[in-house]
């Protein structure tokens, strides 16, 4: 009987529930739980260690240098400030003799292998927009045979960028036995790409000519570039790991005859970074045939005349693009329902003029730790966020919360827990209180995200994790608790909640913004306005819905409403506005446009502009638009853009002299119009208000199913649709209501029992690569054979022990200690450079020496 049996059982239960076979505790929580908050009882710790060993539980610590986990030392030597990760080994292996260390032991690795194509059909049914994208990719890359090629695939968040690109590549590149390099900057994106190729695409209807392909994942938590083989066909890698390992890639691929590569860069709006550019140049310079496809939901505009930052990297521009509005109309994305919650918190007193300027150019992360911490830990603000959810729990359901930073995430999590809300938080890095360093808990984040996917969590709070790429269905609501000036970041946050009914999500998604009082000093992105901007089609022939344009007008008129409510004291403006009839304060139309404006060297911000046009100056704008081309041509575009402020004043005097300028008139509108015209060479379209509607059988069936209608209610519902929508429904079904009923019945059956319409496929086989222990890291060995790793570790310490029993470092023999926690077992020739994990290639270094040595 072990006195820690209850605690061990608690840990074991959590491990067995988790998908990745692990759980974790903070250092302080762990020792508090076992009754040792201050003093350590070594005999008791030894008893606990024996209990863990009996249940095959192993302990791990974050490795800050490798962005991974490393085996923990004994409980008595655990360093303070760490998270402790608990895992369970598959079997218990007794201690091994020294002779075993020389044997050729091996194990399967989880990040490389051979995928055997399934003989079943994939049952994959691409959406219409994906089929259109395939056709464009075929035309621009395969049929044109352009070499080199570099273009962008642009789909809104939730539009299926990864699946669209991977499916086309599987059929047109991998199935033709050509090499693919898929690069991203986050581990979650790498996992998503791999799962897409394996779980969704490795079927006979997609791969027509090959029966298998070899893959490898390379990153700080997966494999190393040094293990890439000539036979690998799909390498999914982080940009940093592949950059560091390029020399090996060059030796094993390019110098051995690989002369054609298809390169994919996920979240390609980051491709302007130096690391990306250098890597692209190296790969392109190593082959004679090169194609590059960038995937993004939020590209900086790439047209040459808009000076797009991505144009040099992707000179073939956008291969295919579809807008958010269309995907919402098709039911692939949800209709966003926007709500605002004023926090009443004013943080302006803590900011200097320099802070304000910095935020407006670099976003809120630039203002320093102190002010960010004050916002994150603001009790009133945090309680308001949590109470908003609790009071509307039935409406908001599963909710994703975007927090400002780690402090904010932890504080919100504690409040949600206190309110009995099932919550968790995921963060891009965990900061060690003692060292200030960060470690990524990618596997732990993955387990929590999976819990959220399964519906085991009601709220998932995150910091910089779920903005790009990660697939999180079932999100009903998104809480935006951090302001941003970045349209890219805001679009990504909103997009996490927009999985529509056709994609297994919801018809509507709640987007809740928590608004602090910044006294209009910052260009914060308004999420509702951003989505309306995204849904507006700039084509001259397309009319937009009255609802969207009216909401855009309402947002743009906030200043006017504030004046009338005396929140902004401007008596002259108030009198002018009050003088007008209400109908005169409703605009007749709107000019909307966007352009890139330099913000600092080699950087630009996208400026989105709306000019609301009212009765009193509609004629003036019409005349200005007619004469603007001749005006700019007569002076010169470059000159007009540089002196836009001066010429805006001149045009105001010419066309708006004597015109009543209330409401909503601004000279800046003319200045921005000038800048736009000098870039585009055309005036923006004038948009009018109109209504558009969409009818869809699946939408009707989903509504009936979700509302639990009985037969009588279903009949009444269908009758209303039939009578109220004569042009759409009766004409489409040739005035035969029975056809409509049959289609609805079929759609309902598929919703209720989808398995009746699906045959169970044979899943693809993922044959994991077998690797000898000598080609694995110590942590990898420990995961499959902890006893072997401990024996090897003990022999390294024995190798560096003096006659008095002190351990010493290979590099600093003068430093001695009997505490193993002061040292790190390290490779003499690093694994990164091909060194083996054998006794002759292992040494002891102090923690400082190990950190200084780094990868080499």
mmCIF file of C-alpha atoms in Angstrom, residues 33 38 43 55 67 75 98 126 138 258 351 355 397 407 415 437 442 452 470 628 672 740 791 827 839 849:
data_model
loop_
_atom_site.group_PDB
_atom_site.id
_atom_site.type_symbol
_atom_site.label_atom_id
_atom_site.label_comp_id
_atom_site.label_asym_id
_atom_site.label_seq_id
_atom_site.Cartn_x
_atom_site.Cartn_y
_atom_site.Cartn_z
ATOM 1 C CA UNK A 33 -0.965 18.352 -3.525
ATOM 2 C CA UNK A 38 7.864 24.073 1.602
ATOM 3 C CA UNK A 43 11.840 9.202 1.912
ATOM 4 C CA UNK A 55 1.991 2.372 -12.797
ATOM 5 C CA UNK A 67 10.732 23.709 -27.756
ATOM 6 C CA UNK A 75 11.570 14.272 -7.587
ATOM 7 C CA UNK A 98 25.628 -2.283 -19.828
ATOM 8 C CA UNK A 126 -15.532 19.609 -52.730
ATOM 9 C CA UNK A 138 -4.722 23.584 -63.273
ATOM 10 C CA UNK A 258 15.886 15.983 -57.344
ATOM 11 C CA UNK A 351 -0.320 56.146 -22.016
ATOM 12 C CA UNK A 355 2.714 55.084 -26.620
ATOM 13 C CA UNK A 397 -22.892 27.825 -26.130
ATOM 14 C CA UNK A 407 -1.954 36.875 -17.599
ATOM 15 C CA UNK A 415 -13.149 33.350 -13.078
ATOM 16 C CA UNK A 437 12.249 32.035 -20.849
ATOM 17 C CA UNK A 442 2.085 22.140 -28.102
ATOM 18 C CA UNK A 452 -13.130 21.554 -26.938
ATOM 19 C CA UNK A 470 -6.302 25.391 -36.436
ATOM 20 C CA UNK A 628 -10.778 63.972 -61.074
ATOM 21 C CA UNK A 672 -7.869 59.547 -49.281
ATOM 22 C CA UNK A 740 -39.751 20.315 -52.918
ATOM 23 C CA UNK A 791 20.797 3.492 -17.870
ATOM 24 C CA UNK A 827 25.630 15.404 -27.704
ATOM 25 C CA UNK A 839 27.870 6.799 -25.025
ATOM 26 C CA UNK A 849 26.982 25.872 -21.410
#
